PDB file of C-alpha atoms in Angstrom:
ATOM      1  CA  MET A   1     -57.489  30.076   5.258  1.00 52.00           C
ATOM      2  CA  GLU A   2     -54.370  32.050   6.044  1.00 55.00           C
ATOM      3  CA  LYS A   3     -53.791  29.932   9.180  1.00 52.00           C
ATOM      4  CA  LEU A   4     -53.913  26.819   6.990  1.00 46.00           C
ATOM      5  CA  ARG A   5     -51.352  28.316   4.581  1.00 51.00           C
ATOM      6  CA  ASN A   6     -49.049  29.251   7.471  1.00 49.00           C
ATOM      7  CA  TYR A   7     -49.420  25.776   8.969  1.00 48.00           C
ATOM      8  CA  ALA A   8     -48.607  24.136   5.610  1.00 46.00           C
ATOM      9  CA  GLY A   9     -45.547  26.395   5.255  1.00 47.00           C
ATOM     10  CA  VAL A  10     -44.280  25.452   8.724  1.00 45.00           C
ATOM     11  CA  VAL A  11     -44.770  21.732   8.014  1.00 46.00           C
ATOM     12  CA  ALA A  12     -42.961  22.016   4.663  1.00 45.00           C
ATOM     13  CA  LEU A  13     -40.062  23.935   6.236  1.00 43.00           C
ATOM     14  CA  THR A  14     -39.798  21.374   9.045  1.00 45.00           C
ATOM     15  CA  LEU A  15     -39.643  18.511   6.537  1.00 42.00           C
ATOM     16  CA  VAL A  16     -36.911  20.256   4.523  1.00 40.00           C
ATOM     17  CA  LEU A  17     -34.840  20.866   7.654  1.00 41.00           C
ATOM     18  CA  LEU A  18     -35.229  17.294   8.900  1.00 43.00           C
ATOM     19  CA  THR A  19     -34.292  15.839   5.501  1.00 46.00           C
ATOM     20  CA  GLY A  20     -31.190  18.051   5.340  1.00 48.00           C
ATOM     21  CA  CYS A  21     -30.079  17.050   8.847  1.00 46.00           C
ATOM     22  CA  GLN A  22     -30.484  13.368   8.070  1.00 48.00           C
ATOM     23  CA  ALA A  23     -28.431  13.605   4.853  1.00 45.00           C
ATOM     24  CA  GLU A  24     -25.668  15.518   6.680  1.00 47.00           C
ATOM     25  CA  SER A  25     -25.611  12.902   9.452  1.00 46.00           C
ATOM     26  CA  GLU A  26     -25.252  10.024   6.942  1.00 47.00           C
ATOM     27  CA  THR A  27     -22.431  11.852   5.135  1.00 46.00           C
ATOM     28  CA  SER A  28     -20.564  12.446   8.395  1.00 46.00           C
ATOM     29  CA  GLU A  29     -20.907   8.800   9.418  1.00 46.00           C
ATOM     30  CA  SER A  30     -19.604   7.514   6.078  1.00 46.00           C
ATOM     31  CA  GLN A  31     -16.638   9.911   6.198  1.00 50.00           C
ATOM     32  CA  GLU A  32     -15.782   8.869   9.751  1.00 50.00           C
ATOM     33  CA  GLY A  33     -16.048   5.191   8.856  1.00 49.00           C
ATOM     34  CA  GLY A  34     -13.733   5.670   5.877  1.00 48.00           C
ATOM     35  CA  SER A  35     -11.004   7.295   7.924  1.00 47.00           C
ATOM     36  CA  GLN A  36     -11.109   4.526  10.515  1.00 53.00           C
ATOM     37  CA  SER A  37     -10.897   1.661   8.012  1.00 62.00           C
ATOM     38  CA  SER A  38      -7.517   2.455   6.445  1.00 78.00           C
ATOM     39  CA  GLN A  39      -4.434   4.329   7.482  1.00 95.00           C
ATOM     40  CA  GLU A  40      -1.527   5.105   5.205  1.00 97.00           C
ATOM     41  CA  ILE A  41       1.995   4.146   6.209  1.00 97.00           C
ATOM     42  CA  GLU A  42       5.365   4.932   4.677  1.00 98.00           C
ATOM     43  CA  ALA A  43       8.385   2.750   3.916  1.00 98.00           C
ATOM     44  CA  THR A  44      11.556   2.946   1.852  1.00 98.00           C
ATOM     45  CA  VAL A  45      12.515   0.327  -0.736  1.00 98.00           C
ATOM     46  CA  GLU A  46      16.095   0.114  -1.951  1.00 98.00           C
ATOM     47  CA  LEU A  47      17.220  -2.074  -4.863  1.00 98.00           C
ATOM     48  CA  THR A  48      20.891  -3.059  -5.244  1.00 98.00           C
ATOM     49  CA  LYS A  49      23.028  -5.672  -6.961  1.00 97.00           C
ATOM     50  CA  ASN A  50      25.931  -7.844  -5.742  1.00 95.00           C
ATOM     51  CA  GLN A  51      25.451  -7.383  -2.006  1.00 94.00           C
ATOM     52  CA  GLY A  52      24.978  -3.638  -2.241  1.00 95.00           C
ATOM     53  CA  GLU A  53      27.912  -2.902  -4.564  1.00 96.00           C
ATOM     54  CA  GLU A  54      25.675  -1.364  -7.231  1.00 97.00           C
ATOM     55  CA  GLN A  55      22.689   0.884  -6.498  1.00 97.00           C
ATOM     56  CA  VAL A  56      19.731   0.201  -8.829  1.00 97.00           C
ATOM     57  CA  LYS A  57      16.926   2.340  -7.377  1.00 97.00           C
ATOM     58  CA  GLU A  58      15.561   3.736  -4.129  1.00 98.00           C
ATOM     59  CA  LYS A  59      11.981   4.824  -3.605  1.00 98.00           C
ATOM     60  CA  ASP A  60       9.844   6.039  -0.710  1.00 98.00           C
ATOM     61  CA  ILE A  61       6.437   4.376  -0.909  1.00 98.00           C
ATOM     62  CA  THR A  62       3.095   5.005   0.763  1.00 97.00           C
ATOM     63  CA  VAL A  63       0.680   2.110   1.223  1.00 98.00           C
ATOM     64  CA  GLU A  64      -2.391   1.295   3.257  1.00 97.00           C
ATOM     65  CA  GLU A  65      -1.801  -0.339   6.616  1.00 97.00           C
ATOM     66  CA  GLY A  66      -1.994  -4.126   6.201  1.00 96.00           C
ATOM     67  CA  THR A  67      -0.437  -4.158   2.703  1.00 98.00           C
ATOM     68  CA  VAL A  68       1.875  -7.083   1.994  1.00 97.00           C
ATOM     69  CA  LEU A  69       5.252  -6.434   0.411  1.00 97.00           C
ATOM     70  CA  MET A  70       4.474  -8.291  -2.841  1.00 97.00           C
ATOM     71  CA  ASP A  71       1.475  -6.036  -3.530  1.00 97.00           C
ATOM     72  CA  ALA A  72       3.483  -2.900  -2.759  1.00 98.00           C
ATOM     73  CA  MET A  73       6.315  -4.032  -5.037  1.00 98.00           C
ATOM     74  CA  GLU A  74       3.902  -4.740  -7.898  1.00 97.00           C
ATOM     75  CA  GLU A  75       2.303  -1.298  -7.458  1.00 97.00           C
ATOM     76  CA  ASN A  76       5.591   0.616  -7.373  1.00 98.00           C
ATOM     77  CA  PHE A  77       8.057  -1.349  -9.519  1.00 98.00           C
ATOM     78  CA  GLU A  78       8.162  -3.536 -12.602  1.00 97.00           C
ATOM     79  CA  VAL A  79       8.061  -6.991 -10.987  1.00 97.00           C
ATOM     80  CA  GLU A  80       8.234 -10.493 -12.445  1.00 96.00           C
ATOM     81  CA  GLU A  81       6.625 -12.957 -10.037  1.00 93.00           C
ATOM     82  CA  LYS A  82       6.024 -16.698 -10.205  1.00 89.00           C
ATOM     83  CA  ASP A  83       4.453 -18.869  -7.514  1.00 86.00           C
ATOM     84  CA  GLY A  84       4.760 -16.105  -4.926  1.00 84.00           C
ATOM     85  CA  LEU A  85       8.469 -15.496  -5.559  1.00 89.00           C
ATOM     86  CA  ILE A  86       9.981 -12.379  -7.069  1.00 95.00           C
ATOM     87  CA  ASN A  87      12.120 -13.445 -10.029  1.00 94.00           C
ATOM     88  CA  GLY A  88      12.774 -10.007 -11.511  1.00 97.00           C
ATOM     89  CA  ILE A  89      12.609  -6.365 -10.515  1.00 98.00           C
ATOM     90  CA  GLU A  90      12.983  -3.450 -12.944  1.00 97.00           C
ATOM     91  CA  GLY A  91      14.034  -5.857 -15.705  1.00 96.00           C
ATOM     92  CA  ILE A  92      16.802  -7.490 -13.656  1.00 97.00           C
ATOM     93  CA  SER A  93      16.491 -11.266 -13.363  1.00 96.00           C
ATOM     94  CA  ALA A  94      18.696 -14.348 -13.560  1.00 93.00           C
ATOM     95  CA  GLU A  95      19.722 -15.617 -16.986  1.00 92.00           C
ATOM     96  CA  GLU A  96      19.116 -19.273 -17.871  1.00 90.00           C
ATOM     97  CA  GLY A  97      21.337 -21.410 -15.588  1.00 89.00           C
ATOM     98  CA  GLU A  98      22.635 -18.392 -13.628  1.00 92.00           C
ATOM     99  CA  LYS A  99      22.531 -18.918  -9.862  1.00 94.00           C
ATOM    100  CA  LYS A 100      21.348 -15.454  -8.866  1.00 95.00           C
ATOM    101  CA  ALA A 101      18.203 -14.329  -7.116  1.00 95.00           C
ATOM    102  CA  TRP A 102      16.553 -11.373  -5.425  1.00 96.00           C
ATOM    103  CA  VAL A 103      16.786 -11.568  -1.618  1.00 96.00           C
ATOM    104  CA  TYR A 104      15.468  -8.998   0.818  1.00 97.00           C
ATOM    105  CA  ASP A 105      15.834  -7.812   4.371  1.00 98.00           C
ATOM    106  CA  VAL A 106      13.767  -5.446   6.482  1.00 98.00           C
ATOM    107  CA  ASN A 107      15.398  -2.917   8.783  1.00 98.00           C
ATOM    108  CA  GLY A 108      18.720  -4.752   8.440  1.00 97.00           C
ATOM    109  CA  GLU A 109      17.316  -8.151   9.444  1.00 97.00           C
ATOM    110  CA  GLU A 110      17.018 -11.087   7.049  1.00 94.00           C
ATOM    111  CA  ALA A 111      13.443 -11.758   5.981  1.00 94.00           C
ATOM    112  CA  LYS A 112      11.795 -14.719   7.678  1.00 93.00           C
ATOM    113  CA  VAL A 113       8.877 -14.965   5.226  1.00 95.00           C
ATOM    114  CA  GLY A 114       8.344 -14.386   1.526  1.00 93.00           C
ATOM    115  CA  ALA A 115       7.310 -11.019   0.111  1.00 96.00           C
ATOM    116  CA  ALA A 116       3.754 -12.324  -0.391  1.00 95.00           C
ATOM    117  CA  GLU A 117       3.468 -12.840   3.383  1.00 95.00           C
ATOM    118  CA  TYR A 118       5.360  -9.896   4.875  1.00 97.00           C
ATOM    119  CA  GLU A 119       3.055  -7.092   6.042  1.00 98.00           C
ATOM    120  CA  ILE A 120       4.757  -3.705   5.728  1.00 98.00           C
ATOM    121  CA  GLU A 121       5.035  -1.630   8.901  1.00 97.00           C
ATOM    122  CA  ASP A 122       5.354   2.136   9.127  1.00 98.00           C
ATOM    123  CA  GLY A 123       8.952   3.279   8.717  1.00 98.00           C
ATOM    124  CA  ASP A 124      10.261  -0.024   7.325  1.00 98.00           C
ATOM    125  CA  GLU A 125      13.489   0.131   5.361  1.00 98.00           C
ATOM    126  CA  ILE A 126      13.250  -2.709   2.850  1.00 98.00           C
ATOM    127  CA  HIS A 127      16.362  -3.711   0.930  1.00 98.00           C
ATOM    128  CA  PHE A 128      16.256  -6.031  -2.103  1.00 98.00           C
ATOM    129  CA  ASP A 129      19.600  -7.247  -3.450  1.00 98.00           C
ATOM    130  CA  PHE A 130      20.179  -9.244  -6.637  1.00 98.00           C
ATOM    131  CA  GLN A 131      22.987 -11.620  -5.742  1.00 96.00           C
ATOM    132  CA  SER A 132      24.592 -14.994  -6.332  1.00 94.00           C
ATOM    133  CA  TRP A 133      23.288 -17.755  -4.085  1.00 83.00           C
ATOM    134  CA  GLU A 134      26.232 -20.136  -4.446  1.00 74.00           C
TER     135      GLU A 134
END
C-alpha cells in the first residue's frame, strides 16, 4: 500500500513539474516573439513658420519601426488632416483664401512623398514649416 502511495506521489510531482515547464516555455516564446516583431526608433520633429523665422515647437518622438509620418504626427501633435494632407498643426492653418501651407523636409532634403507615405527612420530630423507657396 505504501509503495502505491509513493508511486502516486511521484506521478503527481512529475505532472506538476512538466506542466510548469510547459507554461514557462510558452511564456518565453511569446516574450521572444514580441521583441522581434517591433522595434522602437527615435526622431526629432521641429515646427516653424515663415521658412524657419519663427520657432513653434520641437519634440523628440519615439515610434515603432515602420510608422508613417502622418500617424506619428497625429499621435504627438494636434493635427488637422484632409485627404492625406496636413492642413493644420498645433492650431496653425491657412485662413480662407490665404496661400500658405505646411511643407516638410527630412534630414535637410525636401520630401518626395506625402506624410501619409513617408516611413520614419531612426534618427530622422523632420522639419515642418508653415509658409507661403506663392
